[in-house]
C-alpha cells in the first residue's frame, strides 16, 4: 500500500543543513495500522508529511497504491491526496468559521460532489463518530475529544484508503484519547483502512499492528 | 464550492463589516467625484456655439449722459471707425450678457401652460457674423425687425428641443417681456463658458437707444498684426471721448475661465485619488493579514485536496464577493440621487458615474488581491499545518 525507499529529508538554510530523515525504508500493507514513535524533533511528523504528500523528500522514492507519487505535479498530487488520503492532526485543524457538518464536508467540496450528496455523506461520517447531534454546532462549542472526532469524520468522509494521524490523542486526556483511539481501531478493523499514526503514547502504539521508532531522523529497532 | 464559500463568508460577516464599510464609502466618494467630473466633461464636449479665435471684446462704460441720441451717434461712429481698419472683418454690439462676461439675465414665462425658464441676451444685426453663430432654422435679425409688430427673438436649439421638439419654433409668439416672435434658431450658445451647462437662451434685438453699457465685439481677420490692439484702443478712446472701457481677447478669456473649472476637478481628483490610494493600502494590509491569519486553513485545504490555483481563486472570490456587497450597499444610497432628483442632471450621468466607480473599485480590489492570493497559493501545507 505504502512503500518508502531510501527516503531522506534535508532542510537547508544559507548557513546550515539539517538532516530530518535519513534513509528511511518502510512498507505498510493494506489494512495495516502502523504507529511511529520517537522523541520530539526526531522526524516523525516530517515522515508523516512525506507519506501524506504534503512535503517532498530530498531523495528516495515513494509508492502509494502502486503509483510513483513523486512524478506527480501539484494539481495531480492534490487530487491524489483528496481521493486516497485522510488526515487527522493533533490540533484538530477545524475551521472555526464553519459548522461541524461544513467542516466534515470539506474534502468532498474538492471532489465537486453535489451539495445534497455531500450532506448525506457528512451526516453518515458524523454518525459513525457519534456526533450527528452536533452537526450544526461550531468547533468552539465542542470539547477537545469532540473536535477530534469531527476531524476523524472529516478524514473518513471521502472513504480514503489511507488515514494519516499526527498525534491524534496528543491534545486529549486519557479518556477522550482512548475514545479516539477506539474509533481509529474500529475503522481499521471494520473498513480495512490503512492507518499510519504518529504518537508519543506507548499504550496507544501497542494497540497497533506495527510500531517503528525514529531517533534523530533514522529508523531504529 | 460557491455555496461553501458563501457559507464561510456569511459566518465571517462580523469580521468583514469594516471592510464593507470602507469599500462602500470609497465607492460613494468615487461616485461623487465621477459625477462632478462627468458633468463638467459632458458640458465641455458640447460646442460653445461661437468662435473665440481672433475675437476681441470691449466693455464700454458710457458716461452718464442723458442725451441718448448722442450715445447712439457715438456708438454708430465707433462702428464706422473700426470697420475702416483693414484687419477687422466684423464689428457688432451686444448687451452686457455677452460671452464669458459672467452676467446672466434670467426670467421665466408661461406659454400654453408650460413654464419656460430662459436666459436673456441681446445682440445687434451683425452679432451672428461677429461671433460666428450658426443659425440652424429661420434667420438672424434683419433691418425690418426693428419695426416689426412683434419683438423678434432668436432662440438656441436647446430651448427649441425643450419646448417644441416635434414642431417648428419659427413664427411662434411667446410672452416674454411682451409678445415676442421667434425668427430664428441658433445651434449652441454656451456663453457662460465651455464647462457650463447650456441653458435655454433667448436673444433679442439690441436696442440702439438702450441705456445699458454695451459690449463691443470685434472680429479680426486671420493673421492679424498683434499691434492692432493699440489701434483699436486709440480709436475707441478718440471716438468715445472719455468713456471708460476694457478690451479682452475672447480666446484668452475662455482659457482663463476654464481654469476655474479645471482647478476644482484636479483638486477633487487628487484628494479622492489620495483617499483611494489609502483605501488600497488598507485593503492590501487587510488581505495580507487575513492570509497570514488563515495559513492553518490554507494548509488544511491543501491537505484535503485543494490545489494552489483553487486556494488563490478562493481568496479572490471572497474579496470580490465582499466588494460586490459593498457596492450594492453604496448603490442603494447613490441611486437616491436620480430617484429623488437632487440635482437637475440627466440620469445617464449617474449611471455612468456608478459604472466608473464600480470599475475603479473592482480594479483596485483585484490589483490589491493579486499578491496576497499568490502568497496564499504558495503557502506550504506542511509548514502551515505545523505552525498551527
XYZ file of C-alpha atoms in Angstrom:
609
model
C 0.000 0.000 0.000
C 2.722 2.423 1.064
C 6.302 1.847 0.045
C 9.118 4.202 1.072
C 12.594 3.533 -0.278
C 15.698 5.376 0.975
C 13.774 8.474 1.965
C 15.916 11.342 3.207
C 14.940 14.875 4.002
C 17.381 17.717 4.449
C 16.303 21.226 5.447
C 18.715 23.784 4.095
C 19.256 27.364 5.101
C 22.049 29.668 3.950
C 24.274 28.616 6.819
C 23.118 25.233 7.991
C 21.811 21.922 6.736
C 19.601 19.822 8.988
C 19.075 16.162 8.274
C 15.488 15.483 9.317
C 15.164 11.986 7.856
C 17.971 9.687 6.963
C 17.463 6.796 4.585
C 14.046 5.610 5.751
C 12.711 2.382 4.287
C 9.208 1.475 5.133
C 6.447 -0.730 3.867
C 2.842 -0.591 5.026
C 0.409 -3.195 3.810
C -3.218 -2.593 3.010
C -5.320 -2.674 6.178
C -2.281 -2.346 8.396
C -2.212 0.007 11.383
C 1.280 1.399 11.800
C 2.419 3.655 14.579
C 5.526 5.794 14.534
C 7.148 6.732 17.813
C 10.149 8.739 18.823
C 11.231 11.775 20.802
C 10.287 15.296 19.742
C 12.196 16.507 16.711
C 13.165 13.020 15.570
C 11.349 13.459 12.225
C 8.038 11.685 12.911
C 5.872 14.484 11.552
C 8.234 15.058 8.642
C 7.888 11.402 7.718
C 4.111 11.597 8.004
C 4.065 14.747 5.856
C 6.100 12.977 3.199
C 3.751 9.986 3.249
C 0.854 12.435 3.122
C 2.404 14.191 0.089
C 2.436 17.483 1.957
C 6.213 17.630 1.725
C 8.784 16.278 -0.692
C 11.736 14.144 0.301
C 15.209 15.342 -0.648
C 15.885 11.881 -2.035
C 14.274 8.484 -2.220
C 11.138 7.011 -3.698
C 7.535 6.791 -2.572
C 4.943 4.431 -3.946
C 1.388 4.635 -2.738
C -1.178 2.264 -4.199
C 1.496 1.257 -6.715
C 1.853 4.763 -8.033
C 5.154 6.629 -8.174
C 3.882 9.747 -6.456
C 6.959 11.923 -6.779
C 6.381 12.199 -10.516
C 3.056 13.906 -9.901
C 2.573 17.631 -10.458
C 0.952 19.842 -7.823
C -2.588 19.504 -9.211
C -2.373 15.723 -9.526
C -0.920 15.491 -6.021
C -3.851 17.492 -4.662
C -6.277 15.159 -6.388
C -4.450 12.109 -5.096
C -4.469 13.447 -1.524
C -8.147 14.198 -1.818
C -9.121 10.759 -3.047
C -6.703 8.432 -1.325
C -5.695 10.085 1.943
C -7.412 11.258 5.092
C -5.679 13.448 7.666
C -6.074 13.753 11.415
C -3.987 16.301 13.273
C -3.054 16.783 16.880
C -4.554 20.283 16.940
C -7.659 19.145 15.017
C -7.372 21.853 12.335
C -11.068 22.527 12.165
C -12.163 25.767 10.503
C -13.772 27.716 13.311
C -15.961 29.727 10.940
C -17.645 26.610 9.598
C -20.158 24.417 11.351
C -19.299 20.816 12.203
C -21.057 19.467 9.117
C -19.436 22.061 6.850
C -16.036 21.080 8.240
C -16.729 17.422 7.552
C -17.886 18.172 4.007
C -14.625 19.950 3.162
C -12.787 17.077 1.352
C -15.895 16.388 -0.728
C -16.017 20.003 -1.932
C -12.736 19.418 -3.749
C -14.277 16.383 -5.429
C -17.046 18.544 -6.889
C -19.728 16.425 -5.213
C -23.183 18.000 -5.136
C -24.461 19.689 -2.017
C -27.117 17.129 -1.034
C -24.771 14.180 -1.594
C -22.090 15.928 0.472
C -24.525 16.481 3.278
C -25.615 12.849 3.245
C -22.051 11.550 3.364
C -21.056 14.040 6.063
C -24.014 13.009 8.226
C -23.026 9.372 7.847
C -19.453 10.152 8.833
C -20.594 12.146 11.839
C -22.927 9.378 12.870
C -20.058 6.888 12.764
C -18.148 9.012 15.290
C -21.268 9.649 17.374
C -21.607 13.345 16.669
C -24.600 13.606 14.363
C -26.462 15.570 17.012
C -23.703 18.202 16.951
C -23.555 18.804 13.220
C -24.958 22.335 13.413
C -22.568 23.324 16.172
C -19.372 25.260 15.634
C -15.957 23.943 16.715
C -15.775 26.497 19.525
C -18.815 24.812 21.092
C -17.153 21.389 21.261
C -14.778 19.719 23.691
C -11.324 18.579 22.579
C -12.457 14.981 22.178
C -15.463 16.020 20.143
C -13.290 18.202 17.930
C -11.012 15.282 17.231
C -13.980 13.088 16.434
C -15.146 15.736 13.945
C -11.646 15.672 12.456
C -11.910 11.878 12.164
C -15.301 12.227 10.477
C -13.712 14.683 8.048
C -10.867 12.238 7.403
C -13.182 9.329 6.656
C -15.992 11.126 4.831
C -14.357 10.577 1.451
C -13.680 6.915 2.273
C -9.918 7.170 1.733
C -7.719 4.074 1.614
C -5.186 5.576 3.993
C -5.560 7.676 7.114
C -2.587 9.615 8.404
C -2.916 10.650 12.015
C -0.388 13.014 13.573
C -0.602 12.569 17.342
C -4.414 12.319 17.287
C -4.604 11.871 21.046
C -1.823 14.319 21.901
C -4.135 17.116 22.999
C -6.675 14.924 24.770
C -6.950 13.444 28.221
C -6.685 9.677 28.602
C -10.441 9.046 28.463
C -11.011 11.128 25.326
C -7.756 9.835 23.841
C -8.990 6.302 24.436
C -12.283 7.067 22.686
C -10.494 8.485 19.664
C -8.153 5.503 19.544
C -11.114 3.136 19.686
C -12.644 4.873 16.673
C -9.395 4.515 14.734
C -9.083 0.857 15.658
C -12.671 0.275 14.622
C -12.082 1.979 11.295
C -9.039 -0.143 10.708
C -10.785 -3.334 11.664
C -14.159 -2.841 10.030
C -13.202 -0.919 6.899
C -9.672 -2.264 6.469
C -8.467 1.318 6.314
C -4.699 1.587 6.368
C -3.658 3.888 9.179
C -0.305 5.492 9.860
C -0.231 7.180 13.245
C 2.444 9.269 14.882
C 2.224 9.097 18.642
C 4.120 9.704 21.840
C 1.850 7.383 23.744
C 3.305 3.909 24.143
C -0.045 2.444 25.224
C -1.713 3.674 22.086
C 1.139 2.460 19.909
C 0.933 -1.005 21.430
C -2.645 -1.310 20.175
C -1.488 -1.043 16.539
C -0.190 -3.794 14.275
C 3.266 -2.436 13.763
C 5.453 0.083 15.502
C 8.511 1.817 14.154
C 10.766 4.110 16.157
C 12.686 7.084 14.896
C 15.679 8.698 16.511
C 17.453 11.722 15.032
C 15.843 11.077 11.692
C 16.843 7.454 11.495
C 14.760 4.362 11.910
C 15.777 2.330 14.961
C 14.710 -1.084 16.126
C -17.788 25.250 -3.922
C -19.541 28.609 -4.285
C -22.152 27.651 -1.701
C -19.374 26.575 0.634
C -17.547 29.887 0.181
C -20.755 31.864 0.661
C -21.340 29.993 3.911
C -17.814 30.817 5.020
C -18.224 34.499 4.099
C -21.568 34.640 5.893
C -20.104 33.091 9.025
C -17.236 35.587 8.935
C -19.535 38.552 8.337
C -18.746 40.360 11.593
C -15.072 40.455 10.657
C -15.909 41.787 7.197
C -18.106 44.692 8.306
C -15.325 47.283 8.431
C -14.018 46.231 5.040
C -17.516 46.502 3.564
C -17.997 49.969 5.083
C -14.613 51.105 3.791
C -15.325 49.906 0.256
C -18.851 51.379 0.307
C -17.503 54.768 1.353
C -14.777 54.578 -1.271
C -17.447 53.873 -3.867
C -19.557 56.830 -2.736
C -16.543 59.170 -2.828
C -15.688 57.997 -6.326
C -19.324 58.306 -7.346
C -19.364 61.957 -6.233
C -16.097 62.757 -7.967
C -17.034 60.944 -11.154
C -20.441 62.640 -11.107
C -18.824 66.062 -10.811
C -16.143 65.391 -13.422
C -18.508 63.727 -15.890
C -20.974 66.587 -15.529
C -18.254 69.079 -16.384
C -16.792 66.970 -19.167
C -20.212 66.431 -20.743
C -20.677 70.174 -20.785
C -17.178 70.621 -22.149
C -17.948 68.289 -25.045
C -20.951 70.384 -26.110
C -19.806 73.003 -28.635
C -19.622 76.576 -27.452
C -21.624 77.657 -30.464
C -19.490 80.694 -31.218
C -15.900 81.462 -32.170
C -13.275 82.670 -29.758
C -10.228 82.857 -32.007
C -9.495 86.312 -33.436
C -12.275 87.892 -31.404
C -11.844 90.802 -29.049
C -14.451 92.269 -26.760
C -14.519 95.785 -25.413
C -16.788 96.567 -22.481
C -17.800 100.172 -22.756
C -18.801 102.140 -19.691
C -20.668 105.123 -21.011
C -20.578 108.363 -19.088
C -23.842 109.342 -17.506
C -25.185 111.251 -20.422
C -28.895 111.899 -20.569
C -28.750 112.606 -24.276
C -29.263 109.132 -25.671
C -29.170 110.418 -29.215
C -25.544 111.374 -28.681
C -24.832 107.915 -27.354
C -26.410 106.312 -30.391
C -24.408 108.588 -32.610
C -21.143 107.840 -30.800
C -21.778 104.109 -30.924
C -22.537 104.241 -34.644
C -19.445 106.335 -35.264
C -17.370 103.858 -33.323
C -18.600 101.001 -35.509
C -17.891 103.026 -38.616
C -14.358 103.908 -37.481
C -13.481 100.376 -36.531
C -14.765 98.946 -39.801
C -12.224 101.094 -41.603
C -9.362 99.092 -40.101
C -8.487 96.505 -42.750
C -7.648 93.765 -40.202
C -11.172 93.936 -38.759
C -13.663 91.743 -40.564
C -16.777 92.493 -38.476
C -17.890 94.568 -35.509
C -21.112 94.427 -33.545
C -22.743 95.253 -30.224
C -24.370 93.147 -27.598
C -25.667 93.879 -24.148
C -23.503 93.000 -21.104
C -24.866 89.444 -21.181
C -22.140 88.542 -23.623
C -19.776 85.558 -23.926
C -17.778 84.881 -20.748
C -18.930 88.152 -19.154
C -20.320 86.345 -16.127
C -23.570 88.294 -16.449
C -26.889 86.463 -16.545
C -30.395 87.723 -17.117
C -32.874 85.043 -16.148
C -36.600 85.123 -16.481
C -39.498 82.753 -16.823
C -42.760 82.842 -18.620
C -45.760 80.612 -19.129
C -46.587 79.569 -22.658
C -49.603 77.342 -23.257
C -49.435 76.077 -19.718
C -45.709 75.339 -19.897
C -43.409 77.243 -17.637
C -40.348 78.347 -19.549
C -37.136 79.180 -17.754
C -34.891 81.129 -20.030
C -31.828 83.315 -20.028
C -31.991 86.523 -21.999
C -29.304 88.153 -24.098
C -29.365 90.939 -26.632
C -27.496 91.298 -29.908
C -27.452 93.527 -32.944
C -27.835 92.772 -36.629
C -24.220 91.673 -37.098
C -23.724 89.660 -33.936
C -24.136 86.337 -35.765
C -21.276 87.150 -38.146
C -19.008 88.600 -35.471
C -19.331 85.633 -33.154
C -19.772 83.058 -35.902
C -23.163 81.900 -34.631
C -24.701 79.050 -36.578
C -28.332 79.693 -37.485
C -29.929 76.275 -37.977
C -33.536 77.316 -38.504
C -35.100 80.547 -39.658
C -32.802 83.559 -39.827
C -30.817 86.087 -37.816
C -32.218 89.579 -37.209
C -32.569 91.981 -40.132
C -33.370 95.682 -40.527
C -37.125 95.034 -40.885
C -37.151 93.501 -37.414
C -36.577 96.942 -35.945
C -40.084 97.987 -36.931
C -41.773 94.578 -36.657
C -45.108 94.173 -34.908
C -43.741 91.600 -32.512
C -40.390 91.879 -30.847
C -38.148 89.444 -32.788
C -36.163 86.871 -30.879
C -33.686 84.154 -31.745
C -33.538 81.104 -29.502
C -30.986 78.337 -29.157
C -31.586 74.748 -30.271
C -31.710 73.516 -26.693
C -34.735 75.681 -25.986
C -36.355 74.686 -29.243
C -35.934 70.975 -28.420
C -37.121 71.529 -24.868
C -40.422 73.177 -25.755
C -41.165 72.387 -29.390
C -39.396 69.116 -30.118
C -41.889 67.932 -32.699
C -42.878 71.129 -34.419
C -41.226 74.240 -35.715
C -40.490 77.087 -33.356
C -40.180 79.657 -36.140
C -43.040 82.093 -36.171
C -44.205 81.263 -32.665
C -45.194 84.149 -30.485
C -44.401 83.825 -26.831
C -44.934 86.236 -23.980
C -41.503 87.251 -22.857
C -41.222 90.852 -21.729
C -44.066 91.494 -24.091
C -45.072 89.451 -27.121
C -42.027 88.129 -28.911
C -41.801 86.264 -32.181
C -39.230 83.579 -32.796
C -37.458 84.324 -36.086
C -34.501 82.014 -35.841
C -32.826 79.143 -34.016
C -29.083 79.017 -33.437
C -27.206 75.807 -32.744
C -25.473 76.233 -29.368
C -24.842 79.250 -27.236
C -22.830 78.445 -24.097
C -21.933 81.993 -23.254
C -21.085 81.137 -19.609
C -18.117 79.059 -20.708
C -17.101 75.676 -22.059
C -17.749 73.814 -18.800
C -21.103 75.441 -18.142
C -24.354 73.686 -18.834
C -26.162 75.092 -21.818
C -29.348 76.901 -20.831
C -32.404 77.903 -22.794
C -31.310 81.176 -24.353
C -33.430 83.893 -25.912
C -31.585 86.599 -27.826
C -33.476 89.744 -28.556
C -32.521 92.607 -30.816
C -30.266 95.072 -29.042
C -31.956 98.449 -28.824
C -29.877 101.280 -30.209
C -31.290 103.572 -27.549
C -30.508 101.129 -24.795
C -29.183 102.811 -21.687
C -27.203 99.693 -20.844
C -23.453 99.723 -21.208
C -22.833 97.856 -24.442
C -20.218 95.315 -25.261
C -18.349 95.818 -28.479
C -17.427 92.607 -30.273
C -14.644 92.799 -32.828
C -13.724 90.005 -35.207
C -10.270 90.219 -36.750
C -9.112 88.598 -39.926
C -6.715 85.639 -39.758
C -3.066 86.526 -39.358
C -3.729 89.977 -37.906
C -0.895 92.084 -36.548
C -0.884 91.909 -32.715
C -0.273 95.655 -32.553
C -3.831 96.109 -33.839
C -4.951 96.194 -30.211
C -3.246 99.576 -29.852
C -5.092 100.909 -32.906
C -8.434 99.628 -31.562
C -7.661 101.179 -28.225
C -6.810 104.517 -29.815
C -9.914 104.582 -31.987
C -12.247 103.784 -29.080
C -10.571 106.432 -26.976
C -10.772 109.058 -29.662
C -14.321 108.265 -30.721
C -15.954 107.887 -27.340
C -14.166 110.891 -25.836
C -13.719 109.802 -22.290
C -15.819 106.648 -21.992
C -14.111 104.085 -19.874
C -13.508 100.720 -21.473
C -11.550 97.486 -21.211
C -10.518 95.220 -24.069
C -10.143 91.490 -23.727
C -9.299 88.680 -26.087
C -12.130 86.135 -26.115
C -9.790 83.177 -26.571
C -7.684 84.234 -23.547
C -10.845 84.732 -21.555
C -12.068 81.256 -22.499
C -8.825 79.692 -21.298
C -8.824 81.769 -18.125
C -12.406 80.807 -17.357
C -11.657 77.117 -17.908
C -9.042 77.248 -15.161
C -11.874 77.892 -12.680
C -13.305 74.517 -13.617
C -10.081 72.575 -14.045
C -8.764 73.526 -10.597
C -11.637 72.039 -8.534
C -11.667 68.955 -10.741
C -7.931 68.426 -10.334
C -8.099 69.171 -6.582
C -11.059 66.840 -6.058
C -9.452 64.191 -8.252
C -6.188 64.445 -6.303
C -7.905 64.277 -2.910
C -10.042 61.325 -3.911
C -7.007 59.702 -5.562
C -5.146 60.033 -2.278
C -8.109 58.614 -0.357
C -8.430 55.721 -2.769
C -4.700 55.069 -2.521
C -5.103 54.845 1.260
C -8.055 52.533 0.834
C -5.907 50.379 -1.448
C -3.105 50.301 1.099
C -5.548 49.424 3.869
C -7.168 46.763 1.755
C -3.810 45.279 0.828
C -2.833 45.201 4.509
C -6.112 43.561 5.494
C -5.731 40.924 2.803
C -2.133 40.126 3.681
C -3.084 39.927 7.368
C -6.063 37.760 6.503
C -3.883 35.314 4.588
C -1.413 35.236 7.469
C -4.195 34.528 9.956
C -5.617 31.816 7.772
C -2.432 29.931 6.977
C -3.695 26.971 9.009
C -6.888 26.875 6.972
C -4.891 27.116 3.745
C -2.634 24.270 4.856
C -5.655 22.194 5.767
C -7.378 22.844 2.459
C -4.201 21.880 0.600
C -4.015 18.662 2.638
C -7.629 17.873 1.862
C -7.247 18.269 -1.877
C -7.139 21.952 -2.834
C -4.540 22.828 -5.436
C -2.695 26.177 -5.344
C -4.953 27.688 -8.005
C -8.135 26.850 -6.112
C -6.648 28.456 -2.991
C -5.877 31.696 -4.798
C -9.284 31.598 -6.523
C -10.955 31.191 -3.143
C -9.384 34.358 -1.773
C -10.119 36.303 -4.958
C -13.743 35.129 -4.883
C -14.138 36.058 -1.215
C -12.872 39.600 -1.680
C -14.772 40.133 -4.934
C -17.952 38.948 -3.266
C -17.423 41.325 -0.337
C -16.698 44.092 -2.845
C -19.947 43.356 -4.650
C -21.860 43.540 -1.362
C -20.144 46.858 -0.578
C -21.002 48.248 -3.996
C -24.608 47.119 -3.687
C -24.913 48.894 -0.335
C -23.323 52.044 -1.771
C -25.547 51.809 -4.849
C -28.582 51.916 -2.610
C -27.502 55.383 -1.494
C -26.184 56.507 -4.874
C -29.400 55.601 -6.627
C -31.308 58.017 -4.405
C -29.774 60.904 -6.359
C -31.560 60.181 -9.646
C -34.689 58.917 -7.872
C -35.056 61.966 -5.654
C -33.762 64.314 -8.340
C -31.329 66.083 -6.024
C -29.590 67.701 -8.983
C -31.045 68.660 -12.321
C -28.847 66.373 -14.379
C -29.506 63.501 -16.737
C -29.949 60.029 -15.195
C -27.387 58.619 -17.619
C -24.732 60.721 -15.890
C -25.451 58.984 -12.574
C -25.394 55.594 -14.267
C -22.021 56.333 -15.862
C -20.662 57.621 -12.553
C -21.838 54.408 -10.873
C -20.293 52.286 -13.616
C -16.903 54.021 -13.488
C -16.868 53.953 -9.670
C -17.610 50.230 -9.656
C -14.960 49.680 -12.322
C -12.323 51.523 -10.278
C -13.265 49.704 -7.055
C -13.227 46.281 -8.713
C -9.917 47.029 -10.445
C -8.428 48.319 -7.219
C -9.572 45.269 -5.289
C -8.287 42.912 -7.972
C -4.893 44.630 -8.028
C -4.702 44.522 -4.235
C -5.721 40.850 -4.228
C -3.199 39.581 -6.751
C -0.164 39.470 -4.457
C -1.942 38.143 -1.322
C -3.729 35.452 -3.334
C -0.454 34.365 -4.923
C 1.008 34.357 -1.431
C -1.868 32.149 -0.273
C -1.342 29.753 -3.152
C 2.345 29.460 -2.227
C 1.694 28.520 1.379
C 3.470 25.249 2.016
C 0.867 22.927 3.540
C 3.214 21.049 5.837
C 4.693 24.273 7.209
C 1.303 25.945 7.645
C -0.141 22.943 9.451
C 2.915 22.687 11.662
C 2.717 26.419 12.596
C -0.858 25.983 13.669
